[in-house]
Amino acid sequence: MGSNVTHIVWDWNGTLFHDTDAVMGATNAAFTELGLPPITLERYRELYCVPVPRFYERLLGRLPTEDEWLVMDEAFHRHYATHRPACGLAEGAERLLESWQRAGRSQSILSMYGHDELMPLVRGFGIESHFVRVDGRTGPSGGSKSEHMVRHLAALTAGPAAPDGTGRIDPARTVVIGDAVDDAVAARHAGAHAVLYTGGSHSRASLAAAGVPVVDTLAEAVEAAQDIAA
């Protein structure tokens, strides 16, 4: 296998992992704790953005202070941990991962979910072997994925993780599949392509503003990825 083969970088939360119910449950539980009114899924998708403090700015009419952001972030993650166990993989995700690997193509995960929390989840679903690399966030939460994407692709091209053993996963033939505009921004920053999926954190209208293909299923995302880098 050479560098002309398409590589997929999958997002986790809201893409491979269908955690919308957990996100909304945690968001509204945290809002209650913080004295904010609850929010609907539609409103969440309309307002959500990265860096996450700007999401709160859209809700509050001002940027939270650093101390306020730390309280908000801690409350969300604490409540998310209680809702997460009820969530599973997105519809058809495991079959798509198996098919992509069986066809001799490579794929990886880059998530802004904490690395130490991500790895047990991926292993628990029995899908770790489908990926040449799995990277979660290290460092503070709430920021952009762009620099993480650069490091992720650099790690893929640096050694034996590449599918042909030569370190040749080409960013120009890499497609990022995610549910947030920030996935497209990160892909562009790293010289890769992107396909955005409507099953997660953003509305279709907000995703369309990124100027990349927008799809409603992961199967459509994989088809689009094949076409983009063909």
PDB file of C-alpha atoms in Angstrom:
ATOM      1  CA  MET A   1       0.000   0.000   0.000  1.00  0.00           C
ATOM      2  CA  GLY A   2       1.402   3.415  -0.927  1.00  0.00           C
ATOM      3  CA  SER A   3       0.771   7.022  -0.127  1.00  0.00           C
ATOM      4  CA  ASN A   4      -1.965   7.313  -2.770  1.00  0.00           C
ATOM      5  CA  VAL A   5      -4.398   5.465  -0.507  1.00  0.00           C
ATOM      6  CA  THR A   6      -6.920   7.582   1.397  1.00  0.00           C
ATOM      7  CA  HIS A   7      -6.460   7.752   5.171  1.00  0.00           C
ATOM      8  CA  ILE A   8      -9.397   8.695   7.435  1.00  0.00           C
ATOM      9  CA  VAL A   9      -8.963  10.548  10.716  1.00  0.00           C
ATOM     10  CA  TRP A  10     -12.130   9.966  12.719  1.00  0.00           C
ATOM     11  CA  ASP A  11     -13.450  12.271  15.410  1.00  0.00           C
ATOM     12  CA  TRP A  12     -14.836  10.463  18.468  1.00  0.00           C
ATOM     13  CA  ASN A  13     -17.510  12.375  20.416  1.00  0.00           C
ATOM     14  CA  GLY A  14     -20.568  13.010  18.279  1.00  0.00           C
ATOM     15  CA  THR A  15     -19.085  11.075  15.350  1.00  0.00           C
ATOM     16  CA  LEU A  16     -18.033   7.470  16.021  1.00  0.00           C
ATOM     17  CA  PHE A  17     -19.392   7.711  19.567  1.00  0.00           C
ATOM     18  CA  HIS A  18     -23.052   8.757  19.603  1.00  0.00           C
ATOM     19  CA  ASP A  19     -23.104  10.695  22.855  1.00  0.00           C
ATOM     20  CA  THR A  20     -25.593  13.456  22.018  1.00  0.00           C
ATOM     21  CA  ASP A  21     -27.924  12.424  24.858  1.00  0.00           C
ATOM     22  CA  ALA A  22     -25.027  12.459  27.322  1.00  0.00           C
ATOM     23  CA  VAL A  23     -23.836  15.865  26.098  1.00  0.00           C
ATOM     24  CA  MET A  24     -27.292  17.378  26.464  1.00  0.00           C
ATOM     25  CA  GLY A  25     -27.916  15.739  29.821  1.00  0.00           C
ATOM     26  CA  ALA A  26     -24.556  16.943  31.124  1.00  0.00           C
ATOM     27  CA  THR A  27     -24.969  20.420  29.645  1.00  0.00           C
ATOM     28  CA  ASN A  28     -28.360  20.986  31.239  1.00  0.00           C
ATOM     29  CA  ALA A  29     -27.324  19.446  34.560  1.00  0.00           C
ATOM     30  CA  ALA A  30     -24.321  21.761  34.607  1.00  0.00           C
ATOM     31  CA  PHE A  31     -26.493  24.718  33.602  1.00  0.00           C
ATOM     32  CA  THR A  32     -28.882  23.992  36.497  1.00  0.00           C
ATOM     33  CA  GLU A  33     -25.941  23.876  38.870  1.00  0.00           C
ATOM     34  CA  LEU A  34     -24.681  27.201  37.497  1.00  0.00           C
ATOM     35  CA  GLY A  35     -28.088  28.898  37.615  1.00  0.00           C
ATOM     36  CA  LEU A  36     -28.567  28.951  33.829  1.00  0.00           C
ATOM     37  CA  PRO A  37     -31.799  27.960  32.063  1.00  0.00           C
ATOM     38  CA  PRO A  38     -31.873  24.616  30.186  1.00  0.00           C
ATOM     39  CA  ILE A  39     -31.147  24.522  26.469  1.00  0.00           C
ATOM     40  CA  THR A  40     -32.716  22.423  23.688  1.00  0.00           C
ATOM     41  CA  LEU A  41     -30.682  20.267  21.320  1.00  0.00           C
ATOM     42  CA  GLU A  42     -31.632  22.550  18.436  1.00  0.00           C
ATOM     43  CA  ARG A  43     -30.438  25.631  20.311  1.00  0.00           C
ATOM     44  CA  TYR A  44     -27.265  23.844  21.384  1.00  0.00           C
ATOM     45  CA  ARG A  45     -26.438  22.914  17.787  1.00  0.00           C
ATOM     46  CA  GLU A  46     -27.173  26.453  16.653  1.00  0.00           C
ATOM     47  CA  LEU A  47     -24.846  28.044  19.230  1.00  0.00           C
ATOM     48  CA  TYR A  48     -22.100  25.485  19.819  1.00  0.00           C
ATOM     49  CA  CYS A  49     -18.603  26.469  18.731  1.00  0.00           C
ATOM     50  CA  VAL A  50     -14.932  26.020  19.552  1.00  0.00           C
ATOM     51  CA  PRO A  51     -13.141  27.309  21.595  1.00  0.00           C
ATOM     52  CA  VAL A  52     -15.891  26.257  24.003  1.00  0.00           C
ATOM     53  CA  PRO A  53     -15.748  29.444  26.124  1.00  0.00           C
ATOM     54  CA  ARG A  54     -17.149  31.239  23.061  1.00  0.00           C
ATOM     55  CA  PHE A  55     -20.167  28.919  23.238  1.00  0.00           C
ATOM     56  CA  TYR A  56     -20.777  30.216  26.727  1.00  0.00           C
ATOM     57  CA  GLU A  57     -20.259  33.766  25.464  1.00  0.00           C
ATOM     58  CA  ARG A  58     -23.125  33.213  23.011  1.00  0.00           C
ATOM     59  CA  LEU A  59     -25.294  32.014  25.890  1.00  0.00           C
ATOM     60  CA  LEU A  60     -24.310  34.590  28.485  1.00  0.00           C
ATOM     61  CA  GLY A  61     -23.699  37.595  26.269  1.00  0.00           C
ATOM     62  CA  ARG A  62     -20.111  37.800  27.538  1.00  0.00           C
ATOM     63  CA  LEU A  63     -17.043  35.617  27.792  1.00  0.00           C
ATOM     64  CA  PRO A  64     -16.837  33.766  31.110  1.00  0.00           C
ATOM     65  CA  THR A  65     -13.917  34.698  33.312  1.00  0.00           C
ATOM     66  CA  GLU A  66     -11.141  32.155  33.651  1.00  0.00           C
ATOM     67  CA  ASP A  67     -12.478  31.079  37.050  1.00  0.00           C
ATOM     68  CA  GLU A  68     -16.049  30.807  35.701  1.00  0.00           C
ATOM     69  CA  TRP A  69     -14.833  28.693  32.758  1.00  0.00           C
ATOM     70  CA  LEU A  70     -13.030  26.278  35.073  1.00  0.00           C
ATOM     71  CA  VAL A  71     -16.219  25.813  37.132  1.00  0.00           C
ATOM     72  CA  MET A  72     -18.346  25.329  33.981  1.00  0.00           C
ATOM     73  CA  ASP A  73     -15.892  22.866  32.441  1.00  0.00           C
ATOM     74  CA  GLU A  74     -15.622  20.818  35.646  1.00  0.00           C
ATOM     75  CA  ALA A  75     -19.396  20.696  36.067  1.00  0.00           C
ATOM     76  CA  PHE A  76     -19.947  19.547  32.485  1.00  0.00           C
ATOM     77  CA  HIS A  77     -17.349  16.773  32.626  1.00  0.00           C
ATOM     78  CA  ARG A  78     -18.571  15.565  36.009  1.00  0.00           C
ATOM     79  CA  HIS A  79     -22.142  15.218  34.752  1.00  0.00           C
ATOM     80  CA  TYR A  80     -21.011  13.815  31.379  1.00  0.00           C
ATOM     81  CA  ALA A  81     -19.245  10.955  33.169  1.00  0.00           C
ATOM     82  CA  THR A  82     -22.556   9.882  34.723  1.00  0.00           C
ATOM     83  CA  HIS A  83     -24.455   9.985  31.405  1.00  0.00           C
ATOM     84  CA  ARG A  84     -21.784   8.493  29.136  1.00  0.00           C
ATOM     85  CA  PRO A  85     -22.195   4.781  30.044  1.00  0.00           C
ATOM     86  CA  ALA A  86     -25.645   4.737  28.413  1.00  0.00           C
ATOM     87  CA  CYS A  87     -24.183   5.745  25.027  1.00  0.00           C
ATOM     88  CA  GLY A  88     -22.847   3.544  22.238  1.00  0.00           C
ATOM     89  CA  LEU A  89     -21.239   3.684  18.820  1.00  0.00           C
ATOM     90  CA  ALA A  90     -23.037   5.537  16.041  1.00  0.00           C
ATOM     91  CA  GLU A  91     -25.275   3.458  13.797  1.00  0.00           C
ATOM     92  CA  GLY A  92     -23.204   1.321  11.422  1.00  0.00           C
ATOM     93  CA  ALA A  93     -19.888   2.612  12.752  1.00  0.00           C
ATOM     94  CA  GLU A  94     -18.323  -0.762  13.531  1.00  0.00           C
ATOM     95  CA  ARG A  95     -19.240  -2.190  10.133  1.00  0.00           C
ATOM     96  CA  LEU A  96     -17.757   0.847   8.362  1.00  0.00           C
ATOM     97  CA  LEU A  97     -14.524   0.596  10.342  1.00  0.00           C
ATOM     98  CA  GLU A  98     -14.212  -3.109   9.550  1.00  0.00           C
ATOM     99  CA  SER A  99     -14.924  -2.570   5.847  1.00  0.00           C
ATOM    100  CA  TRP A 100     -12.384   0.247   5.533  1.00  0.00           C
ATOM    101  CA  GLN A 101      -9.689  -1.839   7.213  1.00  0.00           C
ATOM    102  CA  ARG A 102     -10.583  -4.955   5.230  1.00  0.00           C
ATOM    103  CA  ALA A 103     -10.108  -2.984   2.019  1.00  0.00           C
ATOM    104  CA  GLY A 104      -6.513  -2.341   3.045  1.00  0.00           C
ATOM    105  CA  ARG A 105      -7.006   1.299   3.959  1.00  0.00           C
ATOM    106  CA  SER A 106      -5.823   3.012   7.131  1.00  0.00           C
ATOM    107  CA  GLN A 107      -7.685   5.047   9.732  1.00  0.00           C
ATOM    108  CA  SER A 108      -7.026   6.720  13.049  1.00  0.00           C
ATOM    109  CA  ILE A 109      -8.851   8.619  15.802  1.00  0.00           C
ATOM    110  CA  LEU A 110      -8.108  12.145  16.957  1.00  0.00           C
ATOM    111  CA  SER A 111     -10.377  13.395  19.725  1.00  0.00           C
ATOM    112  CA  MET A 112     -10.474  16.396  22.028  1.00  0.00           C
ATOM    113  CA  TYR A 113     -11.764  14.033  24.715  1.00  0.00           C
ATOM    114  CA  GLY A 114      -9.087  13.353  27.338  1.00  0.00           C
ATOM    115  CA  HIS A 115      -6.688  10.632  26.186  1.00  0.00           C
ATOM    116  CA  ASP A 116      -6.851   8.701  29.454  1.00  0.00           C
ATOM    117  CA  GLU A 117     -10.662   8.575  29.214  1.00  0.00           C
ATOM    118  CA  LEU A 118     -10.738   7.868  25.479  1.00  0.00           C
ATOM    119  CA  MET A 119      -8.530   4.784  25.360  1.00  0.00           C
ATOM    120  CA  PRO A 120     -10.615   2.583  27.714  1.00  0.00           C
ATOM    121  CA  LEU A 121     -13.743   3.486  25.735  1.00  0.00           C
ATOM    122  CA  VAL A 122     -12.228   2.550  22.374  1.00  0.00           C
ATOM    123  CA  ARG A 123     -10.880  -0.699  23.813  1.00  0.00           C
ATOM    124  CA  GLY A 124     -14.170  -1.418  25.547  1.00  0.00           C
ATOM    125  CA  PHE A 125     -16.021  -1.347  22.225  1.00  0.00           C
ATOM    126  CA  GLY A 126     -13.464  -3.785  20.783  1.00  0.00           C
ATOM    127  CA  ILE A 127     -12.503  -1.514  17.878  1.00  0.00           C
ATOM    128  CA  GLU A 128      -8.936  -0.462  18.764  1.00  0.00           C
ATOM    129  CA  SER A 129      -7.417  -2.865  16.234  1.00  0.00           C
ATOM    130  CA  HIS A 130      -9.078  -0.996  13.365  1.00  0.00           C
ATOM    131  CA  PHE A 131      -6.861   2.064  13.924  1.00  0.00           C
ATOM    132  CA  VAL A 132      -3.185   2.712  13.290  1.00  0.00           C
ATOM    133  CA  ARG A 133      -3.238   5.394  15.986  1.00  0.00           C
ATOM    134  CA  VAL A 134      -5.654   6.720  18.637  1.00  0.00           C
ATOM    135  CA  ASP A 135      -4.982  10.143  20.153  1.00  0.00           C
ATOM    136  CA  GLY A 136      -7.071  11.934  22.746  1.00  0.00           C
ATOM    137  CA  ARG A 137      -6.512  15.396  24.131  1.00  0.00           C
ATOM    138  CA  THR A 138      -3.621  16.103  26.425  1.00  0.00           C
ATOM    139  CA  GLY A 139      -3.611  19.399  28.277  1.00  0.00           C
ATOM    140  CA  PRO A 140      -6.505  21.769  29.053  1.00  0.00           C
ATOM    141  CA  SER A 141      -9.935  21.239  27.494  1.00  0.00           C
ATOM    142  CA  GLY A 142     -11.969  23.688  25.469  1.00  0.00           C
ATOM    143  CA  GLY A 143      -9.503  24.648  22.732  1.00  0.00           C
ATOM    144  CA  SER A 144      -9.221  24.056  19.006  1.00  0.00           C
ATOM    145  CA  LYS A 145      -8.164  20.788  17.405  1.00  0.00           C
ATOM    146  CA  SER A 146      -5.858  22.418  14.826  1.00  0.00           C
ATOM    147  CA  GLU A 147      -2.467  21.962  16.479  1.00  0.00           C
ATOM    148  CA  HIS A 148      -3.488  18.537  17.752  1.00  0.00           C
ATOM    149  CA  MET A 149      -4.243  17.567  14.136  1.00  0.00           C
ATOM    150  CA  VAL A 150      -0.824  18.714  12.963  1.00  0.00           C
ATOM    151  CA  ARG A 151       0.841  16.619  15.668  1.00  0.00           C
ATOM    152  CA  HIS A 152      -1.414  13.623  14.944  1.00  0.00           C
ATOM    153  CA  LEU A 153      -0.579  13.596  11.236  1.00  0.00           C
ATOM    154  CA  ALA A 154       3.103  14.178  11.954  1.00  0.00           C
ATOM    155  CA  ALA A 155       3.102  11.132  14.237  1.00  0.00           C
ATOM    156  CA  LEU A 156       1.433   9.067  11.529  1.00  0.00           C
ATOM    157  CA  THR A 157       4.056  10.040   8.961  1.00  0.00           C
ATOM    158  CA  ALA A 158       6.997   9.594  11.311  1.00  0.00           C
ATOM    159  CA  GLY A 159       7.285   5.824  11.464  1.00  0.00           C
ATOM    160  CA  PRO A 160       5.749   2.343  11.372  1.00  0.00           C
ATOM    161  CA  ALA A 161       2.165   3.481  12.012  1.00  0.00           C
ATOM    162  CA  ALA A 162       1.808   4.230   8.308  1.00  0.00           C
ATOM    163  CA  PRO A 163       0.038   1.450   6.406  1.00  0.00           C
ATOM    164  CA  ASP A 164       2.915   0.667   4.036  1.00  0.00           C
ATOM    165  CA  GLY A 165       5.546   0.760   6.777  1.00  0.00           C
ATOM    166  CA  THR A 166       7.370   3.686   5.140  1.00  0.00           C
ATOM    167  CA  GLY A 167       5.778   6.496   7.113  1.00  0.00           C
ATOM    168  CA  ARG A 168       3.806   7.706   4.092  1.00  0.00           C
ATOM    169  CA  ILE A 169       0.377   8.860   5.144  1.00  0.00           C
ATOM    170  CA  ASP A 170      -0.029  11.961   3.020  1.00  0.00           C
ATOM    171  CA  PRO A 171      -2.076  14.803   4.571  1.00  0.00           C
ATOM    172  CA  ALA A 172      -3.256  15.728   1.077  1.00  0.00           C
ATOM    173  CA  ARG A 173      -4.839  12.277   0.818  1.00  0.00           C
ATOM    174  CA  THR A 174      -6.216  12.341   4.358  1.00  0.00           C
ATOM    175  CA  VAL A 175      -9.873  13.037   5.137  1.00  0.00           C
ATOM    176  CA  VAL A 176     -11.053  14.103   8.581  1.00  0.00           C
ATOM    177  CA  ILE A 177     -14.596  12.968   9.452  1.00  0.00           C
ATOM    178  CA  GLY A 178     -16.162  14.892  12.320  1.00  0.00           C
ATOM    179  CA  ASP A 179     -19.274  16.629  13.595  1.00  0.00           C
ATOM    180  CA  ALA A 180     -17.924  20.129  14.262  1.00  0.00           C
ATOM    181  CA  VAL A 181     -16.766  23.068  12.185  1.00  0.00           C
ATOM    182  CA  ASP A 182     -13.519  22.873  14.158  1.00  0.00           C
ATOM    183  CA  ASP A 183     -12.825  19.493  12.515  1.00  0.00           C
ATOM    184  CA  ALA A 184     -12.827  21.201   9.120  1.00  0.00           C
ATOM    185  CA  VAL A 185     -10.696  24.060  10.441  1.00  0.00           C
ATOM    186  CA  ALA A 186      -8.183  21.579  11.880  1.00  0.00           C
ATOM    187  CA  ALA A 187      -8.086  19.557   8.675  1.00  0.00           C
ATOM    188  CA  ARG A 188      -7.435  22.656   6.589  1.00  0.00           C
ATOM    189  CA  HIS A 189      -4.740  23.792   9.022  1.00  0.00           C
ATOM    190  CA  ALA A 190      -2.953  20.437   8.615  1.00  0.00           C
ATOM    191  CA  GLY A 191      -3.303  20.259   4.827  1.00  0.00           C
ATOM    192  CA  ALA A 192      -6.029  17.600   4.882  1.00  0.00           C
ATOM    193  CA  HIS A 193      -9.644  17.405   3.682  1.00  0.00           C
ATOM    194  CA  ALA A 194     -12.810  17.153   5.773  1.00  0.00           C
ATOM    195  CA  VAL A 195     -16.342  15.773   5.681  1.00  0.00           C
ATOM    196  CA  LEU A 196     -18.780  16.935   8.357  1.00  0.00           C
ATOM    197  CA  TYR A 197     -21.548  14.789   9.859  1.00  0.00           C
ATOM    198  CA  THR A 198     -24.840  16.204  11.159  1.00  0.00           C
ATOM    199  CA  GLY A 199     -25.314  13.635  13.938  1.00  0.00           C
ATOM    200  CA  GLY A 200     -23.377  15.520  16.591  1.00  0.00           C
ATOM    201  CA  SER A 201     -22.878  19.018  17.971  1.00  0.00           C
ATOM    202  CA  HIS A 202     -23.667  21.340  15.042  1.00  0.00           C
ATOM    203  CA  SER A 203     -26.686  22.170  12.935  1.00  0.00           C
ATOM    204  CA  ARG A 204     -26.511  21.477   9.213  1.00  0.00           C
ATOM    205  CA  ALA A 205     -26.569  25.220   8.521  1.00  0.00           C
ATOM    206  CA  SER A 206     -23.568  25.903  10.750  1.00  0.00           C
ATOM    207  CA  LEU A 207     -21.651  22.962   9.267  1.00  0.00           C
ATOM    208  CA  ALA A 208     -22.366  24.140   5.724  1.00  0.00           C
ATOM    209  CA  ALA A 209     -20.579  27.401   6.514  1.00  0.00           C
ATOM    210  CA  ALA A 210     -17.300  25.444   6.694  1.00  0.00           C
ATOM    211  CA  GLY A 211     -17.332  24.969   2.927  1.00  0.00           C
ATOM    212  CA  VAL A 212     -16.809  21.192   2.965  1.00  0.00           C
ATOM    213  CA  PRO A 213     -19.190  18.288   2.231  1.00  0.00           C
ATOM    214  CA  VAL A 214     -21.916  17.832   4.875  1.00  0.00           C
ATOM    215  CA  VAL A 215     -23.621  14.441   5.255  1.00  0.00           C
ATOM    216  CA  ASP A 216     -26.300  12.863   7.443  1.00  0.00           C
ATOM    217  CA  THR A 217     -24.797   9.385   7.941  1.00  0.00           C
ATOM    218  CA  LEU A 218     -21.335   7.973   8.532  1.00  0.00           C
ATOM    219  CA  ALA A 219     -21.770   5.749   5.480  1.00  0.00           C
ATOM    220  CA  GLU A 220     -22.217   8.872   3.360  1.00  0.00           C
ATOM    221  CA  ALA A 221     -19.161  10.375   5.060  1.00  0.00           C
ATOM    222  CA  VAL A 222     -16.998   7.410   4.048  1.00  0.00           C
ATOM    223  CA  GLU A 223     -18.288   7.565   0.474  1.00  0.00           C
ATOM    224  CA  ALA A 224     -17.502  11.269   0.337  1.00  0.00           C
ATOM    225  CA  ALA A 225     -14.021  10.628   1.737  1.00  0.00           C
ATOM    226  CA  GLN A 226     -13.328   8.146  -1.037  1.00  0.00           C
ATOM    227  CA  ASP A 227     -14.469  10.632  -3.679  1.00  0.00           C
ATOM    228  CA  ILE A 228     -12.512  13.575  -2.240  1.00  0.00           C
ATOM    229  CA  ALA A 229      -9.135  11.897  -2.232  1.00  0.00           C
ATOM    230  CA  ALA A 230      -9.656   9.680  -5.281  1.00  0.00           C
TER     231      ALA A 230
END
